[in-house]
Structure formats: C-alpha cells, structure tokens
Amino acid sequence: MLQTADDLGKLLLRVVVGVLMLMHGIPKVIGGIGFVKGLVASHGLPAFLAYFVYVGEIVAPILLLVGLYSRLGGLLVAINMVVAIALAHSNQVFTVAKNGAWTLELQGLYLCGGLVIALIGAGRFSAGGKGGTLN
C-alpha cells in the first residue's frame, strides 16, 4: 500500500510538471522563439542556443509524461529553468511581489519539481517501469 502511494505520488508529480512545462513550451512551437533568440543574443551568446528551449519545454516534458528517461527529463527541466532565471529573471531573484510572495515562485517550483524528479525517478507507473534502465 505504501509503495503504491509512493508510485502514485511520483506519477502525479511527473504529470503536473510535464503538463505545465509543456503548456509553457507549446506557444513557442506555434509562435516561434524570436523572443528567446533576442534574449540569448542580448547576453552575448550565440542565438542558435535559443533552440535548446525546445529541449527543456517540449522534449523533457514529453519524457516526464511518458515516463521514459524521467530522471533526465527532470534534470532538463531544472536546467531550462536555471537558464531562464539567469537570462530573463536575474533581476528578480531577491524580489518579492506585491502580495508578499517570491517573484520567481513559479520558476522556483518548476526548478525544484524537475530536481525532485531527477532524484526520485518515475516510479512503476511509467513506460520505463519501476527501476527500469529507461527510468
């Protein structure tokens, strides 16, 4: 019973982080990544690096939802958020919103959710199966 609850918790975390991050990436597929290219270039980096946003916001969430290479998917989400914070939100790291919440609470949740998945894996309710080499 306890193991089932543990695996259901892992499934819920993977699905929530995967769906929410995928919903964050779909507009970039539809509308392009011009904004991201400009942001990357404004920091003196090659604009082609902007295409990696698709890895963090499309490929990684799909890995999480399917439950294959979930640890890698979680790590990719976390890395994506570190880059997003560094490029787009670095001036907000130590700020608080008008309601008293951390300004970057959403980015922080994505970052920590990805890290947790990278640490705990997908569980048995996944295509990779419990402890599978693809998990």
Coordinates of N, CA and C in Angstrom, one line a residue:
M1 N 0.8 -1.2 0.0 CA 0.0 0.0 0.0 C 0.9 1.3 0.0
L2 N 1.9 1.3 0.9 CA 2.8 2.4 1.0 C 3.5 2.6 -0.3
Q3 N 4.0 1.5 -1.0 CA 4.7 1.6 -2.2 C 3.8 2.1 -3.3
T4 N 2.6 1.7 -3.3 CA 1.6 2.2 -4.3 C 1.4 3.7 -4.2
A5 N 1.3 4.2 -3.0 CA 1.1 5.6 -2.7 C 2.4 6.4 -3.2
D6 N 3.5 5.8 -2.9 CA 4.8 6.4 -3.4 C 4.8 6.5 -4.9
D7 N 4.5 5.5 -5.6 CA 4.5 5.5 -7.0 C 3.4 6.4 -7.6
L8 N 2.2 6.5 -6.9 CA 1.2 7.4 -7.4 C 1.7 8.9 -7.2
G9 N 2.4 9.1 -6.1 CA 2.9 10.5 -5.9 C 3.9 10.9 -7.0
K10 N 4.8 9.9 -7.4 CA 5.7 10.2 -8.5 C 5.0 10.4 -9.8
L11 N 4.0 9.6 -10.0 CA 3.2 9.8 -11.2 C 2.5 11.2 -11.3
L12 N 1.9 11.6 -10.1 CA 1.3 12.9 -10.1 C 2.3 14.0 -10.3
L13 N 3.5 13.9 -9.7 CA 4.5 15.0 -9.8 C 4.9 15.0 -11.3
R14 N 5.2 13.9 -11.9 CA 5.6 13.9 -13.3 C 4.6 14.5 -14.2
V15 N 3.3 14.1 -14.0 CA 2.3 14.6 -14.9 C 2.1 16.1 -14.7
V16 N 2.1 16.6 -13.5 CA 1.8 18.0 -13.2 C 3.0 18.8 -13.8
V17 N 4.2 18.5 -13.5 CA 5.4 19.2 -14.0 C 5.4 19.1 -15.5
G18 N 5.2 17.9 -16.1 CA 5.2 17.7 -17.5 C 4.2 18.5 -18.3
V19 N 2.9 18.4 -17.8 CA 1.8 19.2 -18.5 C 2.1 20.7 -18.4
L20 N 2.4 21.2 -17.2 CA 2.6 22.6 -17.0 C 3.8 23.1 -17.9
M21 N 4.9 22.4 -17.9 CA 6.0 22.8 -18.7 C 5.7 22.7 -20.2
L22 N 5.0 21.7 -20.6 CA 4.6 21.5 -22.0 C 3.7 22.7 -22.4
M23 N 2.8 23.1 -21.6 CA 1.9 24.2 -21.9 C 2.7 25.5 -22.0
H24 N 3.9 25.6 -21.3 CA 4.8 26.7 -21.4 C 5.5 26.7 -22.7
G25 N 5.8 25.5 -23.2 CA 6.6 25.4 -24.5 C 5.7 25.4 -25.8
I26 N 4.5 25.0 -25.7 CA 3.7 25.0 -26.9 C 3.5 26.3 -27.6
P27 N 3.4 27.4 -26.9 CA 3.3 28.7 -27.6 C 4.6 29.0 -28.4
K28 N 5.7 28.5 -27.9 CA 7.0 28.7 -28.6 C 7.0 27.9 -29.9
V29 N 6.4 26.7 -29.9 CA 6.3 25.9 -31.1 C 5.4 26.6 -32.1
I30 N 4.3 27.2 -31.6 CA 3.3 27.8 -32.5 C 3.8 29.2 -33.0
G31 N 4.3 30.0 -32.1 CA 4.7 31.4 -32.4 C 6.2 31.6 -32.7
G32 N 7.0 30.6 -32.4 CA 8.4 30.8 -32.7 C 9.1 31.2 -31.4
I33 N 10.4 31.3 -31.5 CA 11.3 31.6 -30.4 C 12.1 32.9 -30.6
G34 N 11.5 33.8 -31.4 CA 12.2 35.1 -31.6 C 12.5 35.8 -30.3
F35 N 11.6 35.8 -29.4 CA 11.9 36.5 -28.1 C 13.1 35.8 -27.4
V36 N 13.1 34.5 -27.4 CA 14.2 33.8 -26.7 C 15.5 34.0 -27.5
K37 N 15.5 34.0 -28.8 CA 16.7 34.3 -29.6 C 17.3 35.7 -29.2
G38 N 16.4 36.7 -29.1 CA 16.8 38.0 -28.8 C 17.4 38.1 -27.4
L39 N 16.7 37.4 -26.4 CA 17.2 37.3 -25.1 C 18.6 36.7 -25.0
V40 N 18.8 35.6 -25.7 CA 20.1 34.9 -25.7 C 21.1 35.8 -26.3
A41 N 20.8 36.4 -27.4 CA 21.8 37.3 -28.1 C 22.1 38.5 -27.3
S42 N 21.1 39.0 -26.5 CA 21.4 40.2 -25.7 C 22.4 39.9 -24.5
H43 N 22.6 38.7 -24.2 CA 23.5 38.3 -23.2 C 24.9 37.9 -23.8
G44 N 25.1 38.2 -25.1 CA 26.3 37.9 -25.8 C 26.5 36.4 -26.2
L45 N 25.4 35.6 -26.2 CA 25.5 34.2 -26.5 C 25.0 34.0 -28.0
P46 N 25.5 33.0 -28.6 CA 25.0 32.7 -30.0 C 23.5 32.5 -30.0
A47 N 22.8 33.1 -30.9 CA 21.3 33.0 -31.0 C 20.8 31.5 -31.1
F48 N 21.6 30.7 -31.8 CA 21.2 29.3 -32.0 C 20.9 28.6 -30.7
L49 N 21.6 29.0 -29.6 CA 21.3 28.4 -28.3 C 19.9 28.4 -27.9
A50 N 19.2 29.4 -28.4 CA 17.7 29.5 -28.1 C 16.9 28.3 -28.4
Y51 N 17.4 27.6 -29.4 CA 16.6 26.4 -29.8 C 16.6 25.3 -28.8
F52 N 17.5 25.4 -27.8 CA 17.5 24.4 -26.7 C 16.3 24.6 -25.8
V53 N 15.6 25.7 -25.9 CA 14.4 25.9 -25.2 C 13.4 24.8 -25.5
Y54 N 13.4 24.3 -26.8 CA 12.5 23.2 -27.2 C 12.9 21.9 -26.4
V55 N 14.1 21.7 -26.1 CA 14.5 20.5 -25.3 C 13.9 20.6 -23.9
G56 N 14.1 21.8 -23.3 CA 13.6 21.9 -21.9 C 12.1 22.1 -21.8
E57 N 11.4 22.6 -22.8 CA 10.0 22.8 -22.7 C 9.1 22.0 -23.6
I58 N 9.7 21.1 -24.4 CA 8.9 20.2 -25.2 C 9.3 18.8 -25.0
V59 N 10.6 18.5 -25.3 CA 11.1 17.1 -25.2 C 11.1 16.6 -23.7
A60 N 11.7 17.4 -22.8 CA 11.7 17.0 -21.4 C 10.3 16.7 -20.9
P61 N 9.3 17.6 -21.1 CA 8.0 17.3 -20.5 C 7.4 16.0 -21.1
I62 N 7.7 15.8 -22.4 CA 7.2 14.5 -23.0 C 7.8 13.3 -22.3
L63 N 9.1 13.4 -22.1 CA 9.8 12.3 -21.3 C 9.1 12.1 -20.0
L64 N 8.8 13.2 -19.3 CA 8.2 13.1 -18.0 C 6.8 12.4 -18.1
L65 N 6.0 12.9 -19.1 CA 4.6 12.3 -19.2 C 4.6 10.9 -19.6
V66 N 5.5 10.5 -20.4 CA 5.6 9.1 -20.8 C 6.2 8.2 -19.7
G67 N 7.2 8.8 -19.0 CA 7.9 8.0 -18.0 C 9.1 7.3 -18.6
L68 N 9.7 7.8 -19.6 CA 10.9 7.3 -20.1 C 12.0 8.3 -19.9
Y69 N 13.2 7.8 -19.4 CA 14.3 8.7 -19.1 C 13.8 9.9 -18.2
S70 N 13.0 9.6 -17.3 CA 12.3 10.6 -16.4 C 13.4 11.4 -15.6
R71 N 14.4 10.7 -15.1 CA 15.4 11.5 -14.4 C 16.1 12.5 -15.3
L72 N 16.4 12.1 -16.5 CA 17.0 13.0 -17.5 C 16.0 14.2 -17.8
G73 N 14.7 13.8 -18.0 CA 13.7 14.8 -18.3 C 13.6 15.8 -17.1
G74 N 13.6 15.4 -15.9 CA 13.6 16.3 -14.8 C 14.8 17.2 -14.7
L75 N 15.9 16.6 -15.0 CA 17.2 17.4 -15.0 C 17.1 18.5 -16.1
L76 N 16.6 18.1 -17.2 CA 16.5 19.1 -18.3 C 15.5 20.2 -18.0
V77 N 14.4 19.9 -17.3 CA 13.5 20.9 -16.9 C 14.2 21.9 -15.9
A78 N 15.0 21.3 -15.0 CA 15.7 22.1 -14.0 C 16.7 23.0 -14.7
I79 N 17.5 22.5 -15.6 CA 18.5 23.2 -16.3 C 17.8 24.4 -17.1
N80 N 16.7 24.0 -17.8 CA 15.9 25.0 -18.5 C 15.5 26.2 -17.6
M81 N 15.1 25.9 -16.4 CA 14.7 27.0 -15.5 C 15.9 27.8 -15.0
V82 N 17.0 27.1 -14.7 CA 18.2 27.9 -14.3 C 18.6 28.9 -15.4
V83 N 18.6 28.4 -16.7 CA 18.9 29.3 -17.8 C 17.9 30.4 -17.9
A84 N 16.6 30.1 -17.8 CA 15.5 31.1 -17.9 C 15.7 32.1 -16.8
I85 N 16.0 31.7 -15.6 CA 16.2 32.6 -14.5 C 17.4 33.5 -14.7
A86 N 18.5 32.9 -15.2 CA 19.7 33.7 -15.5 C 19.5 34.7 -16.6
L87 N 18.8 34.3 -17.6 CA 18.7 35.2 -18.8 C 17.5 36.2 -18.7
A88 N 16.4 35.8 -18.1 CA 15.2 36.6 -18.1 C 14.8 37.2 -16.8
H89 N 15.3 36.6 -15.7 CA 14.7 36.9 -14.4 C 15.8 37.2 -13.3
S90 N 17.0 37.4 -13.7 CA 18.1 37.5 -12.7 C 17.9 38.8 -11.8
N91 N 17.2 39.8 -12.4 CA 17.0 41.0 -11.5 C 15.8 40.8 -10.5
Q92 N 15.2 39.6 -10.6 CA 14.0 39.3 -9.7 C 14.3 38.3 -8.6
V93 N 15.6 37.8 -8.6 CA 15.9 36.7 -7.7 C 15.6 37.0 -6.3
F94 N 15.9 38.2 -5.9 CA 15.8 38.6 -4.5 C 14.6 39.6 -4.3
T95 N 13.6 39.5 -5.1 CA 12.5 40.4 -5.0 C 11.2 39.7 -4.6
V96 N 10.3 40.5 -4.0 CA 9.0 40.0 -3.5 C 7.9 40.7 -4.2
A97 N 6.9 40.0 -4.6 CA 5.8 40.6 -5.3 C 4.9 41.4 -4.4
K98 N 4.0 42.2 -4.9 CA 3.1 43.0 -4.1 C 2.3 42.2 -3.0
N99 N 2.0 40.9 -3.4 CA 1.3 40.1 -2.4 C 2.1 39.4 -1.4
G100 N 3.4 39.7 -1.4 CA 4.4 39.2 -0.4 C 5.0 37.9 -0.8
A101 N 4.7 37.3 -2.0 CA 5.3 36.1 -2.5 C 6.6 36.4 -3.2
W102 N 7.4 35.4 -3.3 CA 8.7 35.5 -4.0 C 8.3 35.7 -5.5
T103 N 8.9 36.6 -6.1 CA 8.6 37.0 -7.5 C 8.8 35.8 -8.5
L104 N 9.7 35.0 -8.2 CA 10.0 33.8 -9.0 C 9.5 32.5 -8.5
E105 N 8.4 32.5 -7.8 CA 7.9 31.3 -7.2 C 7.5 30.3 -8.3
L106 N 7.0 30.7 -9.4 CA 6.6 29.7 -10.4 C 7.9 29.1 -11.0
Q107 N 8.9 29.9 -11.3 CA 10.1 29.3 -11.8 C 10.8 28.4 -10.8
G108 N 10.7 28.8 -9.5 CA 11.3 28.0 -8.5 C 10.6 26.7 -8.3
L109 N 9.3 26.7 -8.5 CA 8.5 25.4 -8.5 C 8.9 24.5 -9.6
Y110 N 9.0 25.0 -10.8 CA 9.5 24.2 -12.0 C 10.9 23.7 -11.7
L111 N 11.8 24.5 -11.2 CA 13.1 24.1 -11.0 C 13.2 23.0 -9.9
C112 N 12.5 23.2 -8.8 CA 12.6 22.2 -7.8 C 11.8 20.9 -8.2
G113 N 10.7 21.1 -8.9 CA 10.0 19.9 -9.4 C 10.8 19.1 -10.3
G114 N 11.5 19.7 -11.2 CA 12.5 19.0 -12.1 C 13.6 18.3 -11.3
L115 N 14.1 19.0 -10.3 CA 15.2 18.4 -9.5 C 14.7 17.2 -8.7
V116 N 13.5 17.3 -8.1 CA 12.9 16.2 -7.4 C 12.7 14.9 -8.3
I117 N 12.2 15.2 -9.5 CA 12.0 14.0 -10.4 C 13.4 13.4 -10.8
A118 N 14.4 14.3 -11.0 CA 15.7 13.8 -11.3 C 16.2 12.9 -10.2
L119 N 15.9 13.2 -9.0 CA 16.4 12.5 -7.8 C 15.6 11.2 -7.5
I120 N 14.3 11.2 -7.7 CA 13.5 10.1 -7.3 C 13.0 9.2 -8.4
G121 N 13.1 9.6 -9.6 CA 12.7 8.8 -10.8 C 11.2 8.8 -11.0
A122 N 10.8 7.9 -11.9 CA 9.4 7.9 -12.4 C 8.5 7.0 -11.6
G123 N 9.0 6.0 -10.9 CA 8.2 5.0 -10.3 C 7.6 4.0 -11.2
R124 N 6.8 3.1 -10.7 CA 6.4 1.9 -11.5 C 5.3 2.3 -12.5
F125 N 4.6 3.4 -12.3 CA 3.5 3.8 -13.2 C 4.1 4.7 -14.3
S126 N 5.0 4.0 -15.1 CA 5.7 4.7 -16.2 C 6.1 3.7 -17.2
A127 N 6.3 4.2 -18.4 CA 6.7 3.3 -19.5 C 8.1 2.6 -19.2
G128 N 8.9 3.3 -18.4 CA 10.2 2.7 -18.0 C 10.1 1.6 -16.9
G129 N 9.0 1.7 -16.2 CA 8.7 0.7 -15.1 C 9.6 1.0 -13.9
K130 N 9.3 0.5 -12.8 CA 10.0 0.7 -11.6 C 11.4 0.3 -11.7
G131 N 12.3 1.2 -11.5 CA 13.7 0.9 -11.5 C 14.3 0.5 -12.9
G132 N 13.5 0.7 -13.9 CA 13.9 0.3 -15.3 C 15.1 1.1 -15.7
T133 N 15.9 0.6 -16.6 CA 17.1 1.3 -17.1 C 16.7 2.6 -17.9
L134 N 15.4 2.6 -18.4 CA 15.0 3.8 -19.1 C 14.3 4.8 -18.2
N135 N 14.3 4.5 -16.9 CA 13.6 5.4 -15.9 C 14.6 6.3 -15.3

